[in-house]
Coordinates of C-alpha atoms in Angstrom, one line a residue:
Chain P
M1 CA -17.7 -23.7 -2.0
T2 CA -16.6 -20.9 -4.7
E3 CA -13.8 -18.0 -4.1
I4 CA -16.9 -15.9 -3.3
D5 CA -18.7 -18.3 -0.9
V6 CA -15.4 -18.8 0.9
R7 CA -14.8 -14.9 1.5
Q8 CA -18.3 -14.3 2.3
K9 CA -18.2 -17.3 5.1
V10 CA -14.7 -15.3 6.5
L11 CA -16.3 -11.9 6.3
A12 CA -19.8 -13.4 8.2
A13 CA -17.3 -15.2 10.8
N14 CA -15.1 -11.8 10.9
A15 CA -18.2 -9.9 11.8
A16 CA -19.4 -11.7 14.5
A17 CA -15.9 -11.6 16.1
A18 CA -16.0 -7.7 15.8
Q19 CA -19.5 -7.5 17.4
A20 CA -18.1 -9.3 20.6
L21 CA -15.0 -6.7 20.6
R22 CA -17.5 -4.1 20.0
E23 CA -19.3 -5.0 23.2
A24 CA -16.2 -5.4 25.4
F25 CA -15.0 -2.4 24.5
D26 CA -18.4 -0.5 24.8
A27 CA -18.8 -1.9 28.0
S28 CA -15.1 -0.5 29.2
A29 CA -16.1 2.8 27.7
T30 CA -12.9 2.2 25.6
L31 CA -12.6 4.5 22.3
V32 CA -10.9 2.5 19.4
V33 CA -9.6 4.0 16.3
N34 CA -8.4 1.5 13.4
L35 CA -6.0 3.4 11.2
I36 CA -5.5 2.4 7.9
S37 CA -2.8 4.0 5.4
S38 CA -0.4 2.8 2.6
P39 CA 2.9 1.6 4.1
G40 CA 4.9 4.6 4.9
S41 CA 2.2 7.1 5.2
G42 CA 2.8 7.9 9.0
K43 CA 0.8 5.7 11.1
T44 CA 3.0 4.9 13.8
T45 CA 4.7 8.6 13.6
L46 CA 1.2 10.2 14.2
L47 CA 0.9 7.7 17.0
E48 CA 4.4 8.1 18.7
A49 CA 3.0 11.8 18.9
T50 CA 0.0 11.2 20.5
A51 CA 1.4 8.8 22.7
R52 CA 3.6 11.2 23.8
A53 CA 1.2 14.4 24.3
L54 CA -1.6 12.5 25.7
K55 CA -0.1 9.9 27.8
E56 CA -0.3 11.6 31.3
R57 CA -4.1 12.5 30.7
L58 CA -5.5 9.4 29.1
R59 CA -4.7 5.6 29.5
L60 CA -3.4 4.6 25.6
G61 CA -2.3 1.6 24.1
A62 CA -1.9 0.0 20.6
L63 CA -2.1 -3.2 18.7
D64 CA 0.2 -3.0 15.6
G65 CA -0.4 -5.1 12.4
D66 CA 2.5 -6.2 9.9
I67 CA 3.5 -9.1 8.0
A68 CA 7.0 -9.0 9.6
T69 CA 9.0 -7.2 12.3
E70 CA 8.2 -6.1 15.6
R71 CA 9.2 -2.3 15.0
D72 CA 6.1 -0.7 15.0
A73 CA 4.8 -1.9 18.8
L74 CA 8.7 -1.1 19.8
R75 CA 8.4 2.5 18.8
L76 CA 5.1 3.0 20.7
E77 CA 6.2 1.3 23.6
R78 CA 9.2 4.0 23.5
A79 CA 7.1 6.4 23.1
G80 CA 5.5 5.5 26.5
I81 CA 2.1 3.5 25.9
P82 CA 1.5 -0.3 26.0
A83 CA 1.7 -1.9 22.4
R84 CA 1.7 -5.1 21.4
Q85 CA 2.5 -6.7 17.7
I86 CA 0.6 -9.1 15.7
L87 CA 1.9 -10.9 13.1
T88 CA -0.6 -11.7 10.1
G89 CA 1.5 -14.4 8.8
G90 CA 1.6 -12.8 5.2
A91 CA -2.3 -11.6 4.9
C92 CA -2.9 -7.9 3.9
H93 CA -4.9 -7.0 6.9
L94 CA -5.9 -7.8 10.5
D95 CA -9.1 -9.8 11.5
A96 CA -11.0 -9.3 14.7
R97 CA -9.9 -12.7 16.0
Q98 CA -6.6 -11.8 15.8
V99 CA -7.3 -8.8 18.0
E100 CA -9.6 -10.6 20.4
K101 CA -6.7 -13.0 20.8
A102 CA -4.0 -10.4 21.0
L103 CA -5.9 -8.7 23.7
G104 CA -6.7 -11.8 25.5
E105 CA -2.9 -12.2 25.9
E106 CA -1.8 -8.6 27.2
A107 CA -3.3 -7.5 30.2
R108 CA -1.9 -4.0 29.7
L109 CA -4.4 -3.3 26.8
A110 CA -7.6 -3.9 29.3
A111 CA -9.5 -0.9 30.2
L112 CA -7.9 1.5 28.0
D113 CA -9.7 5.2 27.6
V114 CA -8.3 4.9 24.0
L115 CA -7.0 2.0 22.0
F116 CA -5.5 2.3 18.9
I117 CA -5.1 -0.5 16.0
E118 CA -2.4 0.3 13.6
N119 CA -3.8 -1.8 10.5
V120 CA -1.3 -3.8 8.1
G121 CA 0.1 -1.0 5.4
N122 CA -2.3 -1.5 2.8
L123 CA -4.9 0.9 1.4
I124 CA -7.2 -2.0 0.0
C125 CA -7.4 -5.3 2.1
P126 CA -8.2 -3.8 5.5
T127 CA -11.2 -2.0 4.3
S128 CA -13.8 -4.6 4.5
Y129 CA -12.5 -6.0 7.9
D130 CA -14.4 -4.5 11.1
L131 CA -12.5 -4.8 14.2
G132 CA -15.2 -3.5 16.5
E133 CA -13.8 -0.2 16.1
D134 CA -15.6 3.1 17.1
F135 CA -14.4 4.7 13.6
K136 CA -11.6 4.3 10.9
V137 CA -9.0 6.5 10.0
A138 CA -7.5 6.8 6.8
L139 CA -4.1 8.6 6.1
L140 CA -2.5 9.9 3.1
S141 CA 0.8 11.4 3.0
V142 CA 1.2 14.5 0.9
V143 CA 3.9 12.6 -1.3
E144 CA 1.5 9.8 -2.3
G145 CA -0.2 12.1 -5.0
D146 CA -3.3 14.0 -5.0
D147 CA -5.5 11.2 -7.3
K148 CA -5.5 8.8 -4.3
P149 CA -9.0 9.3 -3.0
F150 CA -10.6 8.5 -6.3
K151 CA -8.3 5.4 -7.2
Y152 CA -9.0 4.0 -3.6
P153 CA -12.6 4.8 -3.0
A154 CA -13.6 2.2 -0.6
I155 CA -11.5 3.3 2.3
F156 CA -11.9 6.9 1.9
S157 CA -15.8 6.5 2.2
R158 CA -15.8 4.1 4.9
A159 CA -13.2 6.4 7.3
A160 CA -14.7 8.8 9.6
V161 CA -11.7 10.9 9.4
T162 CA -9.1 11.5 7.1
V163 CA -5.8 12.5 8.1
V164 CA -3.3 13.9 5.2
T165 CA 0.6 13.4 7.2
K166 CA 3.6 15.0 6.2
A167 CA 2.0 18.5 5.5
D168 CA 5.8 19.7 6.0
L169 CA 7.0 18.4 2.6
L170 CA 4.0 20.4 0.6
P171 CA 6.4 22.7 -0.6
H172 CA 8.5 20.1 -2.1
V173 CA 6.0 17.8 -4.2
D174 CA 3.0 18.5 -6.6
F175 CA 0.1 18.0 -4.1
D176 CA -2.9 19.7 -4.8
L177 CA -4.5 19.8 -1.3
E178 CA -7.9 21.2 -2.3
A179 CA -8.5 18.6 -5.1
V180 CA -7.8 16.0 -2.6
R181 CA -10.4 17.6 0.2
R182 CA -12.9 17.6 -2.4
Q183 CA -12.3 14.1 -3.4
V184 CA -13.0 13.1 0.1
A185 CA -15.8 15.1 0.6
T186 CA -17.3 13.7 -2.7
L187 CA -16.7 10.2 -1.2
N188 CA -17.7 10.9 2.2
P189 CA -19.9 13.9 3.0
A190 CA -20.1 13.7 6.5
G191 CA -16.3 12.9 6.9
R192 CA -13.9 14.6 8.8
W193 CA -10.6 16.1 7.3
L194 CA -7.4 17.4 9.5
V195 CA -4.2 18.4 7.8
T196 CA -1.0 17.3 9.8
S197 CA 2.7 17.2 10.2
A198 CA 3.8 15.2 13.0
R199 CA 7.3 17.2 12.3
T200 CA 6.3 20.9 12.9
G201 CA 3.3 20.0 15.0
E202 CA 0.4 21.5 12.4
G203 CA -2.7 19.9 13.0
M204 CA -1.8 17.9 16.0
E205 CA -3.9 19.9 18.4
A206 CA -6.9 19.0 16.4
W207 CA -6.1 15.5 15.8
F208 CA -6.1 15.5 19.8
A209 CA -9.1 17.5 20.0
L210 CA -11.0 14.9 17.8
L211 CA -10.0 11.8 20.0
A212 CA -11.0 14.0 23.3
E213 CA -14.3 14.4 21.7
E214 CA -15.3 11.3 20.5
L215 CA -14.0 9.3 23.6
S216 CA -16.2 12.2 25.4
G217 CA -19.2 11.2 23.3
K218 CA -18.5 7.5 23.8
R219 CA -18.8 7.9 27.6
S220 CA -22.1 10.0 27.3
R221 CA -23.8 7.4 25.1
R222 CA -23.0 4.8 27.7
L223 CA -23.9 6.6 30.4
A224 CA -27.5 7.2 28.6
A225 CA -28.0 3.4 27.8
A226 CA -27.0 2.0 31.2
P227 CA -29.6 0.9 33.0
V228 CA -31.3 3.3 35.7
G229 CA -31.0 1.9 39.4
Chain K
M1 CA -13.1 -26.3 0.4
T2 CA -11.4 -24.4 3.0
E3 CA -9.9 -20.9 2.4
I4 CA -6.3 -22.6 1.8
D5 CA -7.5 -24.6 -0.9
V6 CA -9.2 -22.1 -2.7
R7 CA -6.2 -20.1 -2.5
Q8 CA -4.2 -22.6 -4.2
K9 CA -6.5 -23.5 -6.6
V10 CA -6.7 -19.8 -7.8
L11 CA -2.9 -19.6 -7.8
A12 CA -2.6 -22.9 -9.7
A13 CA -5.2 -21.6 -12.5
N14 CA -2.8 -18.2 -12.4
A15 CA 0.5 -20.3 -12.9
A16 CA -1.0 -21.8 -15.8
A17 CA -2.4 -18.8 -17.4
A18 CA 0.8 -16.9 -16.8
Q19 CA 2.6 -19.7 -18.1
A20 CA 0.8 -19.1 -21.7
L21 CA 1.5 -15.3 -21.5
R22 CA 4.8 -16.0 -21.0
E23 CA 5.5 -18.3 -24.1
A24 CA 3.9 -15.6 -26.2
F25 CA 5.9 -12.9 -25.0
D26 CA 9.1 -15.0 -25.5
A27 CA 7.4 -15.8 -29.1
S28 CA 7.7 -11.9 -29.8
A29 CA 10.7 -11.2 -27.6
T30 CA 8.8 -9.0 -25.7
L31 CA 10.6 -7.8 -22.1
V32 CA 7.9 -7.6 -19.8
V33 CA 8.6 -5.9 -16.5
N34 CA 5.7 -6.0 -13.3
L35 CA 6.2 -2.9 -11.6
I36 CA 4.9 -3.4 -7.8
S37 CA 4.9 -0.5 -4.8
S38 CA 2.8 1.1 -2.6
P39 CA 0.3 3.5 -3.7
G40 CA 2.4 7.1 -4.4
S41 CA 5.7 5.3 -5.1
G42 CA 5.9 6.7 -8.3
K43 CA 5.6 3.8 -10.3
T44 CA 3.2 6.1 -13.1
T45 CA 5.6 8.5 -13.1
L46 CA 8.9 6.0 -13.4
L47 CA 6.8 5.1 -16.6
E48 CA 6.2 8.4 -18.1
A49 CA 9.4 9.5 -18.1
T50 CA 10.6 6.1 -19.4
A51 CA 8.2 6.9 -22.4
R52 CA 9.3 10.2 -23.1
A53 CA 12.6 9.2 -23.1
L54 CA 12.6 5.9 -25.2
K55 CA 9.6 6.0 -27.1
E56 CA 11.3 6.7 -30.3
R57 CA 13.9 4.0 -30.0
L58 CA 11.9 1.3 -28.5
R59 CA 8.1 0.1 -29.1
L60 CA 6.5 0.4 -25.6
G61 CA 3.4 -0.1 -24.2
A62 CA 1.7 -0.5 -21.0
L63 CA -1.3 -2.1 -18.9
D64 CA -2.1 -0.1 -15.8
G65 CA -3.9 -2.0 -12.9
D66 CA -6.4 0.0 -10.4
I67 CA -9.1 -0.4 -8.4
A68 CA -10.6 2.5 -9.8
T69 CA -10.1 5.5 -12.3
E70 CA -8.2 5.4 -15.8
R71 CA -5.8 7.9 -14.6
D72 CA -2.7 5.8 -14.9
A73 CA -3.5 5.2 -18.7
L74 CA -4.2 8.3 -19.5
R75 CA -1.0 9.9 -18.3
L76 CA 0.9 7.2 -20.3
E77 CA -1.3 8.2 -23.1
R78 CA 0.2 11.8 -22.9
A79 CA 3.4 10.7 -22.5
G80 CA 3.2 8.9 -25.8
I81 CA 2.5 5.1 -25.5
P82 CA -0.4 3.0 -26.1
A83 CA -1.9 2.1 -22.4
R84 CA -4.4 0.2 -21.4
Q85 CA -6.6 0.6 -18.0
I86 CA -7.4 -2.8 -16.2
L87 CA -10.0 -2.3 -13.4
T88 CA -9.6 -4.8 -10.9
G89 CA -13.2 -4.9 -9.4
G90 CA -11.9 -4.3 -5.9
A91 CA -9.1 -7.0 -6.2
C92 CA -5.8 -5.8 -4.8
H93 CA -3.6 -7.1 -7.6
L94 CA -3.8 -8.1 -11.1
D95 CA -4.1 -11.8 -12.4
A96 CA -2.4 -13.5 -15.4
R97 CA -6.2 -13.9 -16.8
Q98 CA -6.8 -10.6 -16.7
V99 CA -3.8 -9.5 -18.8
E100 CA -4.4 -11.9 -21.3
K101 CA -8.1 -10.4 -21.7
A102 CA -6.7 -7.0 -22.1
L103 CA -3.8 -7.8 -24.5
G104 CA -6.6 -9.9 -26.5
E105 CA -8.8 -6.6 -26.7
E106 CA -5.8 -4.1 -27.6
A107 CA -4.0 -4.4 -30.9
R108 CA -1.6 -1.7 -30.0
L109 CA 0.1 -3.8 -27.5
A110 CA 0.9 -6.6 -29.7
A111 CA 4.7 -7.2 -30.5
L112 CA 6.3 -4.6 -28.4
D113 CA 9.5 -4.2 -27.3
V114 CA 8.6 -3.8 -23.9
L115 CA 5.6 -4.1 -22.1
F116 CA 5.4 -2.5 -18.5
I117 CA 2.7 -4.0 -16.3
E118 CA 1.8 -1.2 -13.7
N119 CA 0.1 -3.5 -11.0
V120 CA -2.4 -2.1 -8.3
G121 CA -0.9 0.1 -5.6
N122 CA 0.1 -2.7 -2.9
L123 CA 3.3 -4.0 -1.5
I124 CA 1.9 -7.4 -0.5
C125 CA -1.1 -8.7 -2.5
P126 CA 0.7 -8.5 -6.2
T127 CA 4.0 -10.5 -5.2
S128 CA 2.1 -13.9 -5.5
Y129 CA 0.8 -13.4 -8.8
D130 CA 2.8 -14.1 -11.5
L131 CA 2.0 -12.2 -14.9
G132 CA 4.3 -14.0 -17.3
E133 CA 6.9 -11.1 -16.7
D134 CA 10.5 -11.3 -16.9
F135 CA 10.8 -9.8 -13.7
K136 CA 9.4 -7.8 -11.0
V137 CA 10.5 -4.1 -10.1
A138 CA 10.0 -3.3 -6.6
L139 CA 9.6 0.7 -6.2
L140 CA 10.2 2.2 -2.5
S141 CA 9.9 6.3 -2.3
V142 CA 12.2 7.8 0.2
V143 CA 9.3 9.3 1.9
E144 CA 8.0 5.6 2.9
G145 CA 10.7 5.0 5.6
D146 CA 14.0 3.1 5.8
D147 CA 12.0 -0.2 7.6
K148 CA 10.2 -1.4 4.6
P149 CA 12.1 -4.2 3.2
F150 CA 11.8 -6.0 6.4
K151 CA 8.4 -4.9 6.8
Y152 CA 7.4 -6.4 3.4
P153 CA 10.2 -9.1 2.9
A154 CA 8.3 -11.1 0.2
I155 CA 8.0 -8.4 -2.6
F156 CA 11.9 -7.3 -1.7
S157 CA 12.8 -11.4 -1.7
R158 CA 11.2 -11.7 -5.0
A159 CA 12.1 -8.3 -7.3
A160 CA 14.9 -8.5 -9.2
V161 CA 15.1 -5.0 -9.4
T162 CA 14.5 -2.5 -6.6
V163 CA 14.2 1.1 -7.8
V164 CA 14.4 3.7 -4.8
T165 CA 12.3 6.9 -6.1
K166 CA 11.9 10.4 -5.3
A167 CA 15.5 10.7 -4.1
D168 CA 15.5 14.7 -4.9
L169 CA 13.5 14.7 -1.3
L170 CA 16.1 13.1 0.7
P171 CA 17.4 16.3 2.1
H172 CA 14.0 16.6 3.5
V173 CA 13.2 13.2 5.1
D174 CA 14.9 10.9 7.5
F175 CA 15.7 7.8 5.4
D176 CA 18.9 5.5 5.7
L177 CA 19.7 4.6 1.9
E178 CA 22.6 2.7 3.1
A179 CA 20.3 0.7 5.7
V180 CA 17.4 0.1 3.1
R181 CA 20.4 -1.0 0.5
R182 CA 21.4 -3.9 3.2
Q183 CA 18.1 -4.8 4.0
V184 CA 17.5 -5.5 0.4
A185 CA 20.7 -7.2 -0.1
T186 CA 19.8 -9.7 2.6
L187 CA 16.5 -10.4 1.4
N188 CA 17.7 -10.8 -2.2
P189 CA 21.6 -11.1 -2.7
A190 CA 21.5 -11.4 -6.6
G191 CA 18.9 -8.1 -6.7
R192 CA 20.0 -5.4 -8.7
W193 CA 19.5 -1.6 -7.1
L194 CA 18.9 1.9 -8.5
V195 CA 18.5 5.2 -6.6
T196 CA 16.3 7.5 -8.9
S197 CA 14.4 11.0 -9.2
A198 CA 12.3 11.4 -12.1
R199 CA 12.2 14.9 -11.3
T200 CA 16.0 15.4 -11.2
G201 CA 16.9 12.8 -13.6
E202 CA 19.1 11.1 -11.0
G203 CA 19.7 7.4 -11.8
M204 CA 17.6 7.1 -14.8
E205 CA 19.9 6.7 -17.4
A206 CA 20.9 3.5 -15.1
W207 CA 17.2 2.6 -15.2
F208 CA 17.0 2.9 -19.1
A209 CA 20.6 0.8 -19.4
L210 CA 19.1 -1.8 -17.5
L211 CA 16.3 -2.1 -19.6
A212 CA 18.2 -2.0 -22.6
E213 CA 20.5 -4.8 -21.4
E214 CA 17.8 -7.3 -20.4
L215 CA 16.0 -6.8 -23.7
S216 CA 19.3 -7.3 -25.3
G217 CA 19.6 -10.8 -22.8
K218 CA 16.3 -11.9 -23.8
R219 CA 16.6 -11.6 -27.7
S220 CA 19.8 -13.2 -27.6
R221 CA 18.1 -16.2 -25.4
R222 CA 15.4 -16.5 -28.0
L223 CA 18.1 -16.6 -31.1
A224 CA 20.0 -19.3 -29.1
A225 CA 16.9 -21.2 -28.5
A226 CA 15.8 -21.2 -32.2
P227 CA 15.9 -24.2 -33.8
V228 CA 18.7 -24.5 -36.8
G229 CA 17.6 -24.6 -40.3

């Protein structure tokens, strides 16, 4: 087999596992959100703020992918939601079988309203691996530069939602927010766009509203698809 | 062949190409620096400042790896040094054969004093691919969080130099510089450590001095190894 053959085989096996996950998530009406960004864009910080704001209203949980350390899952546990770390053994992305195995071992993550999957910090590798999620979220901090969507087009064209983070730092950096918005709109005309700061709270209500709306949509679709009688 | 076999074969082919590059770089006494970081940590900005400061004294040039866009090479050309973009076709790292091909096509990058190779923005994949460089530099901006060396241990243990960037933003973020320094020292006791801001100029003289010292060391070793008579 060539390198390309092997990659196709790996992706096909992943797609099959992702489909099984998606059926299980549909059956429990769990909204699943796959968060993808560079290291340090603020995935865990966004989820900490989300956990603190919504944990009394919704059953939330998280899987955290990393090369090393259990730090992110510990942070989310401290924010009050069940979280399990998946160490990828050096791989630069999560795959569907790792998600399946972790869910099988962690009863606290069964039957949630929303499961967040925080992928390995990487703007490239996680893009191709379906984890059975409802949608992908791409995060981009204002400190990373305003050329990033066009430099990493795959993730920004596939993510249903782009969340700009650390907006409180805008006065201190050169970052043309409108140029970034246009790049994302070019790559993904139907994509949604939020500008946030976990530190000041800017944009967080819009993020919570988006999650509530998506969860409600998922539940409605499930009812509509249920067999009558 | 399994996935692991294929990976071993790819890395072996890369090692052979890297060895040929290293011999050519040694023959021309060109210092080669492989810069690795997350997207947006400031690799191109560091190189722009380096080009502006040193281009009258040293023959500098750059290769810029990216998934898409020729933006980084254009920025370095504008800063006054020859630069060539390598588009990786979706791959999350440069490999030695791409470097060899680009150098073969770009006469302006022959016989330089220092060749900078700006790798694809990624803290994981580039780590395993030798490009024939003298040393790797890992960049980490103060906005990415102070847990990163332990979360991405491979690159921080293999990079001879860690450059902390965007130090001008330290007053605006939570970033324990000393904790990061200790993590890097644990992973790589012999590693060198610089704190910089391309915006204020902090640490830039130390970076230029490090380059001059490494170039001088390379030239001395070459003289020492030359056949007598």
